[in-house]
Amino acid sequence: MPVEPLQSSLVHAAAPPRVARGPGAPADVWQALTEHAARIAATEPLLTALVRHWILGKADFPAALGAMLADKAACEMTPRDTVADLVAEAVLADPEIATAAEADLAAILERDPAVKGPAHPFLFFKGFQALQMHRIAHHLWNGGRHDAALFFQSRASEVFAVDIHPAAPVGRGVMLDHGTGLVVGETASIGNNVSILQKVTLGGTGKESGDRHPKVRDGVLLSAGAIVLGNIEIGRNAKVGAGSVVLEDVPPCATVAGVPARIVGWCKEGAPALSMNHGLPEGHG
């Protein structure tokens, strides 16, 4: 089944994203995406064909998402049409993939002041693109197609330098800011409204089997270079400072920093992932 025939009813059949929406997020992500894409196509000849192929020539957001992911995942030995068929099947079978992707796009618009419109992260931001490729891989993994899932994981690692095990569940409204160097282990999980910067590791502590990776709850902010190891919990609305090494549970709303990380403060602005405030409490150092 090719990507193009996906029907517009798919998006509307799915439940709306239950994630925080700030003033920077459009009410209709697909409409905002097509409007921004049309402006790009009209003003930048270099991108006209790409924008039409991925966005303007598609009936709805799932079809656009499928076209983008098929082109990014395809390689010499796995032709684009073959990958496109598989992606389309996944998106049709699981509308949550596109619904979560819309929420992820909205999250970038409301949290990243450098973004001028939804077409920019859709077309160019590898953190967004890698996360959507993971959503396809996760769907395949849950369906027992482990080999195909590992192919998508491998392609995401090669193309985006983002390595998320296909078994790891990821919630809605997640922003991978930059994304480079992110590693997420097999039994890790990531909740809703989470923001993760580059070079973050959610890893294990050795050769133990079973449940061995971190659980990141809703609203968490993981700053650049944070390393979180073992079957531990990063509580709701917690913040991990840049370069920290976390080896123990982090309580909800706590700010931790250091090597090893320790509590240095408590959140005052609600979910740190939404405010994107990477600073540590005054006097820490």
mmCIF file of N, CA, C and O in Angstrom, residues 183-265:
data_model
loop_
_atom_site.group_PDB
_atom_site.id
_atom_site.type_symbol
_atom_site.label_atom_id
_atom_site.label_comp_id
_atom_site.label_asym_id
_atom_site.label_seq_id
_atom_site.Cartn_x
_atom_site.Cartn_y
_atom_site.Cartn_z
ATOM 1 N N VAL A 183 20.900 8.419 23.149
ATOM 2 C CA VAL A 183 20.854 6.962 23.244
ATOM 3 C C VAL A 183 19.793 6.583 24.273
ATOM 4 O O VAL A 183 19.819 7.072 25.407
ATOM 5 N N VAL A 184 18.860 5.722 23.875
ATOM 6 C CA VAL A 184 17.789 5.274 24.762
ATOM 7 C C VAL A 184 17.748 3.746 24.720
ATOM 8 O O VAL A 184 17.597 3.150 23.652
ATOM 9 N N GLY A 185 17.871 3.123 25.877
ATOM 10 C CA GLY A 185 17.944 1.673 25.959
ATOM 11 C C GLY A 185 16.601 0.975 25.852
ATOM 12 O O GLY A 185 15.532 1.593 25.899
ATOM 13 N N GLU A 186 16.656 -0.342 25.740
ATOM 14 C CA GLU A 186 15.500 -1.183 25.434
ATOM 15 C C GLU A 186 14.350 -1.050 26.422
ATOM 16 O O GLU A 186 13.185 -0.966 26.028
ATOM 17 N N THR A 187 14.633 -1.026 27.721
ATOM 18 C CA THR A 187 13.561 -1.010 28.720
ATOM 19 C C THR A 187 13.325 0.374 29.301
ATOM 20 O O THR A 187 12.644 0.521 30.317
ATOM 21 N N ALA A 188 13.865 1.397 28.655
ATOM 22 C CA ALA A 188 13.577 2.773 29.060
ATOM 23 C C ALA A 188 12.173 3.149 28.608
ATOM 24 O O ALA A 188 11.579 2.505 27.738
ATOM 25 N N SER A 189 11.634 4.210 29.198
ATOM 26 C CA SER A 189 10.374 4.779 28.736
ATOM 27 C C SER A 189 10.419 6.285 28.939
ATOM 28 O O SER A 189 11.076 6.791 29.854
ATOM 29 N N ILE A 190 9.696 6.997 28.062
ATOM 30 C CA ILE A 190 9.670 8.454 28.086
ATOM 31 C C ILE A 190 8.208 8.882 28.052
ATOM 32 O O ILE A 190 7.436 8.442 27.194
ATOM 33 N N GLY A 191 7.808 9.746 28.978
ATOM 34 C CA GLY A 191 6.424 10.155 29.099
ATOM 35 C C GLY A 191 6.034 11.277 28.157
ATOM 36 O O GLY A 191 6.719 11.575 27.167
ATOM 37 N N ASN A 192 4.918 11.951 28.464
ATOM 38 C CA ASN A 192 4.419 13.065 27.673
ATOM 39 C C ASN A 192 5.104 14.372 28.056
ATOM 40 O O ASN A 192 5.564 14.538 29.187
ATOM 41 N N ASN A 193 5.144 15.299 27.098
ATOM 42 C CA ASN A 193 5.629 16.666 27.359
ATOM 43 C C ASN A 193 7.056 16.682 27.910
ATOM 44 O O ASN A 193 7.381 17.479 28.788
ATOM 45 N N VAL A 194 7.898 15.826 27.387
ATOM 46 C CA VAL A 194 9.297 15.748 27.804
ATOM 47 C C VAL A 194 10.165 16.477 26.782
ATOM 48 O O VAL A 194 9.895 16.434 25.587
ATOM 49 N N SER A 195 11.208 17.158 27.281
ATOM 50 C CA SER A 195 12.191 17.792 26.403
ATOM 51 C C SER A 195 13.562 17.196 26.687
ATOM 52 O O SER A 195 13.980 17.112 27.850
ATOM 53 N N ILE A 196 14.249 16.779 25.622
ATOM 54 C CA ILE A 196 15.550 16.124 25.747
ATOM 55 C C ILE A 196 16.521 16.789 24.788
ATOM 56 O O ILE A 196 16.238 16.918 23.594
ATOM 57 N N LEU A 197 17.671 17.197 25.304
ATOM 58 C CA LEU A 197 18.676 17.818 24.461
ATOM 59 C C LEU A 197 19.708 16.806 23.985
ATOM 60 O O LEU A 197 19.606 15.620 24.258
ATOM 61 N N GLN A 198 20.706 17.309 23.275
ATOM 62 C CA GLN A 198 21.689 16.445 22.630
ATOM 63 C C GLN A 198 22.566 15.710 23.644
ATOM 64 O O GLN A 198 22.750 16.136 24.761
ATOM 65 N N LYS A 199 23.068 14.561 23.201
ATOM 66 C CA LYS A 199 24.026 13.753 23.946
ATOM 67 C C LYS A 199 23.484 13.240 25.270
ATOM 68 O O LYS A 199 24.245 13.009 26.211
ATOM 69 N N VAL A 200 22.194 13.035 25.364
ATOM 70 C CA VAL A 200 21.598 12.438 26.562
ATOM 71 C C VAL A 200 21.622 10.916 26.415
ATOM 72 O O VAL A 200 21.387 10.381 25.331
ATOM 73 N N THR A 201 21.911 10.218 27.509
ATOM 74 C CA THR A 201 21.906 8.762 27.532
ATOM 75 C C THR A 201 20.933 8.267 28.588
ATOM 76 O O THR A 201 21.008 8.673 29.753
ATOM 77 N N LEU A 202 20.026 7.406 28.175
ATOM 78 C CA LEU A 202 19.176 6.661 29.108
ATOM 79 C C LEU A 202 19.618 5.213 29.013
ATOM 80 O O LEU A 202 19.135 4.448 28.175
ATOM 81 N N GLY A 203 20.581 4.843 29.830
ATOM 82 C CA GLY A 203 21.267 3.571 29.657
ATOM 83 C C GLY A 203 21.184 2.648 30.852
ATOM 84 O O GLY A 203 20.615 2.976 31.895
ATOM 85 N N GLY A 204 21.777 1.473 30.691
ATOM 86 C CA GLY A 204 21.873 0.495 31.762
ATOM 87 C C GLY A 204 23.179 0.652 32.516
ATOM 88 O O GLY A 204 23.996 1.519 32.224
ATOM 89 N N THR A 205 23.389 -0.235 33.474
ATOM 90 C CA THR A 205 24.592 -0.143 34.300
ATOM 91 C C THR A 205 25.506 -1.347 34.156
ATOM 92 O O THR A 205 26.515 -1.438 34.848
ATOM 93 N N GLY A 206 25.189 -2.272 33.278
ATOM 94 C CA GLY A 206 26.031 -3.451 33.129
ATOM 95 C C GLY A 206 25.381 -4.472 32.231
ATOM 96 O O GLY A 206 24.628 -4.127 31.328
ATOM 97 N N LYS A 207 25.660 -5.739 32.495
ATOM 98 C CA LYS A 207 25.158 -6.816 31.650
ATOM 99 C C LYS A 207 23.871 -7.437 32.173
ATOM 100 O O LYS A 207 23.428 -8.461 31.668
ATOM 101 N N GLU A 208 23.274 -6.822 33.191
ATOM 102 C CA GLU A 208 22.050 -7.406 33.738
ATOM 103 C C GLU A 208 20.950 -7.408 32.688
ATOM 104 O O GLU A 208 20.881 -6.551 31.825
ATOM 105 N N SER A 209 20.056 -8.372 32.772
ATOM 106 C CA SER A 209 18.934 -8.470 31.846
ATOM 107 C C SER A 209 17.672 -7.971 32.543
ATOM 108 O O SER A 209 17.690 -7.597 33.709
ATOM 109 N N GLY A 210 16.575 -7.978 31.823
ATOM 110 C CA GLY A 210 15.319 -7.532 32.404
ATOM 111 C C GLY A 210 15.180 -6.019 32.370
ATOM 112 O O GLY A 210 15.790 -5.332 31.542
ATOM 113 N N ASP A 211 14.375 -5.507 33.280
ATOM 114 C CA ASP A 211 14.073 -4.074 33.316
ATOM 115 C C ASP A 211 15.275 -3.323 33.889
ATOM 116 O O ASP A 211 15.513 -3.334 35.099
ATOM 117 N N ARG A 212 16.024 -2.647 33.044
ATOM 118 C CA ARG A 212 17.330 -2.138 33.450
ATOM 119 C C ARG A 212 17.605 -0.703 33.011
ATOM 120 O O ARG A 212 18.744 -0.233 33.136
ATOM 121 N N HIS A 213 16.606 0.001 32.495
ATOM 122 C CA HIS A 213 16.820 1.351 31.982
ATOM 123 C C HIS A 213 15.888 2.359 32.657
ATOM 124 O O HIS A 213 14.880 1.980 33.236
ATOM 125 N N PRO A 214 16.174 3.637 32.540
ATOM 126 C CA PRO A 214 15.410 4.669 33.247
ATOM 127 C C PRO A 214 13.982 4.845 32.729
ATOM 128 O O PRO A 214 13.685 4.583 31.559
ATOM 129 N N LYS A 215 13.129 5.355 33.636
ATOM 130 C CA LYS A 215 11.756 5.715 33.317
ATOM 131 C C LYS A 215 11.632 7.231 33.504
ATOM 132 O O LYS A 215 11.754 7.734 34.630
ATOM 133 N N VAL A 216 11.398 7.929 32.417
ATOM 134 C CA VAL A 216 11.312 9.390 32.441
ATOM 135 C C VAL A 216 9.839 9.772 32.412
ATOM 136 O O VAL A 216 9.134 9.502 31.437
ATOM 137 N N ARG A 217 9.367 10.426 33.457
ATOM 138 C CA ARG A 217 7.946 10.734 33.581
ATOM 139 C C ARG A 217 7.593 12.057 32.888
ATOM 140 O O ARG A 217 8.462 12.771 32.384
ATOM 141 N N ASP A 218 6.320 12.390 32.891
ATOM 142 C CA ASP A 218 5.822 13.562 32.172
ATOM 143 C C ASP A 218 6.484 14.855 32.646
ATOM 144 O O ASP A 218 6.754 15.040 33.842
ATOM 145 N N GLY A 219 6.709 15.760 31.692
ATOM 146 C CA GLY A 219 7.167 17.104 32.009
ATOM 147 C C GLY A 219 8.632 17.247 32.341
ATOM 148 O O GLY A 219 9.083 18.326 32.726
ATOM 149 N N VAL A 220 9.413 16.193 32.174
ATOM 150 C CA VAL A 220 10.839 16.209 32.555
ATOM 151 C C VAL A 220 11.671 16.942 31.509
ATOM 152 O O VAL A 220 11.414 16.849 30.304
ATOM 153 N N LEU A 221 12.686 17.651 31.968
ATOM 154 C CA LEU A 221 13.684 18.283 31.114
ATOM 155 C C LEU A 221 15.030 17.613 31.371
ATOM 156 O O LEU A 221 15.533 17.623 32.500
ATOM 157 N N LEU A 222 15.599 17.013 30.313
ATOM 158 C CA LEU A 222 16.930 16.407 30.391
ATOM 159 C C LEU A 222 17.879 17.294 29.591
ATOM 160 O O LEU A 222 17.819 17.342 28.366
ATOM 161 N N SER A 223 18.751 18.004 30.290
ATOM 162 C CA SER A 223 19.638 18.958 29.635
ATOM 163 C C SER A 223 20.789 18.254 28.927
ATOM 164 O O SER A 223 21.012 17.051 29.103
ATOM 165 N N ALA A 224 21.516 19.014 28.134
ATOM 166 C CA ALA A 224 22.544 18.465 27.250
ATOM 167 C C ALA A 224 23.566 17.637 28.018
ATOM 168 O O ALA A 224 24.079 18.056 29.061
ATOM 169 N N GLY A 225 23.857 16.456 27.494
ATOM 170 C CA GLY A 225 24.898 15.612 28.050
ATOM 171 C C GLY A 225 24.523 14.872 29.311
ATOM 172 O O GLY A 225 25.383 14.209 29.918
ATOM 173 N N ALA A 226 23.274 14.933 29.738
ATOM 174 C CA ALA A 226 22.866 14.210 30.938
ATOM 175 C C ALA A 226 22.943 12.704 30.701
ATOM 176 O O ALA A 226 22.556 12.209 29.640
ATOM 177 N N ILE A 227 23.436 11.980 31.699
ATOM 178 C CA ILE A 227 23.546 10.529 31.640
ATOM 179 C C ILE A 227 22.727 9.954 32.783
ATOM 180 O O ILE A 227 22.982 10.257 33.949
ATOM 181 N N VAL A 228 21.734 9.148 32.437
ATOM 182 C CA VAL A 228 20.847 8.546 33.433
ATOM 183 C C VAL A 228 20.978 7.036 33.277
ATOM 184 O O VAL A 228 20.702 6.488 32.208
ATOM 185 N N LEU A 229 21.384 6.358 34.346
ATOM 186 C CA LEU A 229 21.740 4.947 34.239
ATOM 187 C C LEU A 229 20.958 4.087 35.215
ATOM 188 O O LEU A 229 20.808 4.429 36.391
ATOM 189 N N GLY A 230 20.469 2.953 34.719
ATOM 190 C CA GLY A 230 19.832 1.958 35.561
ATOM 191 C C GLY A 230 18.323 2.075 35.584
ATOM 192 O O GLY A 230 17.729 3.003 35.031
ATOM 193 N N ASN A 231 17.687 1.117 36.233
ATOM 194 C CA ASN A 231 16.230 1.080 36.346
ATOM 195 C C ASN A 231 15.794 2.037 37.444
ATOM 196 O O ASN A 231 15.439 1.632 38.553
ATOM 197 N N ILE A 232 15.860 3.326 37.131
ATOM 198 C CA ILE A 232 15.500 4.366 38.080
ATOM 199 C C ILE A 232 14.429 5.252 37.462
ATOM 200 O O ILE A 232 14.171 5.202 36.264
ATOM 201 N N GLU A 233 13.806 6.074 38.287
ATOM 202 C CA GLU A 233 12.708 6.919 37.837
ATOM 203 C C GLU A 233 13.087 8.389 37.938
ATOM 204 O O GLU A 233 13.568 8.839 38.991
ATOM 205 N N ILE A 234 12.862 9.114 36.866
ATOM 206 C CA ILE A 234 12.995 10.569 36.880
ATOM 207 C C ILE A 234 11.566 11.094 37.011
ATOM 208 O O ILE A 234 10.781 11.043 36.062
ATOM 209 N N GLY A 235 11.227 11.595 38.191
ATOM 210 C CA GLY A 235 9.848 11.911 38.523
ATOM 211 C C GLY A 235 9.255 13.044 37.697
ATOM 212 O O GLY A 235 9.968 13.847 37.078
ATOM 213 N N ARG A 236 7.966 13.109 37.709
ATOM 214 C CA ARG A 236 7.208 14.101 36.947
ATOM 215 C C ARG A 236 7.727 15.513 37.221
ATOM 216 O O ARG A 236 7.958 15.907 38.363
ATOM 217 N N ASN A 237 7.924 16.278 36.149
ATOM 218 C CA ASN A 237 8.348 17.679 36.207
ATOM 219 C C ASN A 237 9.720 17.871 36.858
ATOM 220 O O ASN A 237 10.021 18.956 37.380
ATOM 221 N N ALA A 238 10.555 16.857 36.827
ATOM 222 C CA ALA A 238 11.922 16.994 37.329
ATOM 223 C C ALA A 238 12.821 17.579 36.248
ATOM 224 O O ALA A 238 12.465 17.613 35.063
ATOM 225 N N LYS A 239 13.996 18.046 36.659
ATOM 226 C CA LYS A 239 14.977 18.607 35.726
ATOM 227 C C LYS A 239 16.350 18.044 36.062
ATOM 228 O O LYS A 239 16.753 18.017 37.222
ATOM 229 N N VAL A 240 17.062 17.609 35.018
ATOM 230 C CA VAL A 240 18.423 17.098 35.181
ATOM 231 C C VAL A 240 19.370 18.069 34.493
ATOM 232 O O VAL A 240 19.241 18.349 33.296
ATOM 233 N N GLY A 241 20.319 18.600 35.247
ATOM 234 C CA GLY A 241 21.237 19.600 34.729
ATOM 235 C C GLY A 241 22.197 19.039 33.695
ATOM 236 O O GLY A 241 22.464 17.833 33.638
ATOM 237 N N ALA A 242 22.737 19.923 32.879
ATOM 238 C CA ALA A 242 23.656 19.531 31.811
ATOM 239 C C ALA A 242 24.868 18.817 32.370
ATOM 240 O O ALA A 242 25.461 19.236 33.375
ATOM 241 N N GLY A 243 25.237 17.709 31.711
ATOM 242 C CA GLY A 243 26.430 16.968 32.081
ATOM 243 C C GLY A 243 26.316 16.158 33.351
ATOM 244 O O GLY A 243 27.313 15.581 33.811
ATOM 245 N N SER A 244 25.148 16.051 33.924
ATOM 246 C CA SER A 244 24.980 15.320 35.180
ATOM 247 C C SER A 244 24.950 13.814 34.935
ATOM 248 O O SER A 244 24.593 13.346 33.851
ATOM 249 N N VAL A 245 25.305 13.057 35.961
ATOM 250 C CA VAL A 245 25.227 11.595 35.926
ATOM 251 C C VAL A 245 24.277 11.166 37.030
ATOM 252 O O VAL A 245 24.564 11.339 38.215
ATOM 253 N N VAL A 246 23.129 10.623 36.636
ATOM 254 C CA VAL A 246 22.070 10.277 37.580
ATOM 255 C C VAL A 246 22.063 8.767 37.791
ATOM 256 O O VAL A 246 21.900 8.003 36.836
ATOM 257 N N LEU A 247 22.212 8.345 39.045
ATOM 258 C CA LEU A 247 22.288 6.921 39.381
ATOM 259 C C LEU A 247 21.191 6.491 40.332
ATOM 260 O O LEU A 247 21.084 5.307 40.650
ATOM 261 N N GLU A 248 20.379 7.443 40.823
ATOM 262 C CA GLU A 248 19.314 7.142 41.759
ATOM 263 C C GLU A 248 18.028 7.835 41.320
ATOM 264 O O GLU A 248 18.062 8.794 40.533
ATOM 265 N N ASP A 249 16.902 7.382 41.866
ATOM 266 C CA ASP A 249 15.622 8.011 41.563
ATOM 267 C C ASP A 249 15.676 9.512 41.828
ATOM 268 O O ASP A 249 16.309 9.968 42.797
ATOM 269 N N VAL A 250 14.963 10.260 40.983
ATOM 270 C CA VAL A 250 14.824 11.698 41.161
ATOM 271 C C VAL A 250 13.363 11.976 41.508
ATOM 272 O O VAL A 250 12.468 11.616 40.736
ATOM 273 N N PRO A 251 13.089 12.617 42.655
ATOM 274 C CA PRO A 251 11.691 12.860 43.037
ATOM 275 C C PRO A 251 11.001 13.820 42.069
ATOM 276 O O PRO A 251 11.647 14.605 41.376
ATOM 277 N N PRO A 252 9.684 13.768 42.012
ATOM 278 C CA PRO A 252 8.958 14.730 41.190
ATOM 279 C C PRO A 252 9.311 16.171 41.559
ATOM 280 O O PRO A 252 9.494 16.491 42.735
ATOM 281 N N CYS A 253 9.455 17.011 40.552
ATOM 282 C CA CYS A 253 9.714 18.446 40.694
ATOM 283 C C CYS A 253 11.127 18.782 41.187
ATOM 284 O O CYS A 253 11.446 19.958 41.375
ATOM 285 N N ALA A 254 11.967 17.780 41.382
ATOM 286 C CA ALA A 254 13.324 18.064 41.842
ATOM 287 C C ALA A 254 14.213 18.497 40.683
ATOM 288 O O ALA A 254 14.047 18.057 39.548
ATOM 289 N N THR A 255 15.172 19.366 40.983
ATOM 290 C CA THR A 255 16.252 19.692 40.051
ATOM 291 C C THR A 255 17.513 19.038 40.575
ATOM 292 O O THR A 255 17.891 19.242 41.741
ATOM 293 N N VAL A 256 18.162 18.217 39.741
ATOM 294 C CA VAL A 256 19.389 17.549 40.157
ATOM 295 C C VAL A 256 20.525 17.944 39.232
ATOM 296 O O VAL A 256 20.317 18.244 38.054
ATOM 297 N N ALA A 257 21.721 17.942 39.775
ATOM 298 C CA ALA A 257 22.905 18.285 38.994
ATOM 299 C C ALA A 257 24.127 17.683 39.659
ATOM 300 O O ALA A 257 24.132 17.407 40.859
ATOM 301 N N GLY A 258 25.174 17.484 38.847
ATOM 302 C CA GLY A 258 26.451 17.030 39.370
ATOM 303 C C GLY A 258 26.792 15.609 38.975
ATOM 304 O O GLY A 258 26.025 14.923 38.301
ATOM 305 N N VAL A 259 27.987 15.183 39.407
ATOM 306 C CA VAL A 259 28.486 13.846 39.142
ATOM 307 C C VAL A 259 29.001 13.274 40.466
ATOM 308 O O VAL A 259 30.067 13.651 40.919
ATOM 309 N N PRO A 260 28.247 12.371 41.099
ATOM 310 C CA PRO A 260 26.883 11.963 40.734
ATOM 311 C C PRO A 260 25.884 13.066 41.060
ATOM 312 O O PRO A 260 26.169 13.956 41.861
ATOM 313 N N ALA A 261 24.731 13.001 40.444
ATOM 314 C CA ALA A 261 23.736 14.052 40.607
ATOM 315 C C ALA A 261 23.151 14.051 42.018
ATOM 316 O O ALA A 261 22.963 13.005 42.629
ATOM 317 N N ARG A 262 22.871 15.252 42.513
ATOM 318 C CA ARG A 262 22.185 15.408 43.795
ATOM 319 C C ARG A 262 21.140 16.510 43.649
ATOM 320 O O ARG A 262 21.207 17.332 42.726
ATOM 321 N N ILE A 263 20.202 16.540 44.557
ATOM 322 C CA ILE A 263 19.143 17.541 44.491
ATOM 323 C C ILE A 263 19.709 18.919 44.842
ATOM 324 O O ILE A 263 20.345 19.090 45.883
ATOM 325 N N VAL A 264 19.465 19.877 43.962
ATOM 326 C CA VAL A 264 19.957 21.242 44.178
ATOM 327 C C VAL A 264 18.813 22.249 44.218
ATOM 328 O O VAL A 264 19.054 23.449 44.400
ATOM 329 N N GLY A 265 17.584 21.800 44.006
ATOM 330 C CA GLY A 265 16.460 22.715 44.047
ATOM 331 C C GLY A 265 15.180 22.004 43.639
ATOM 332 O O GLY A 265 15.171 20.792 43.405
#
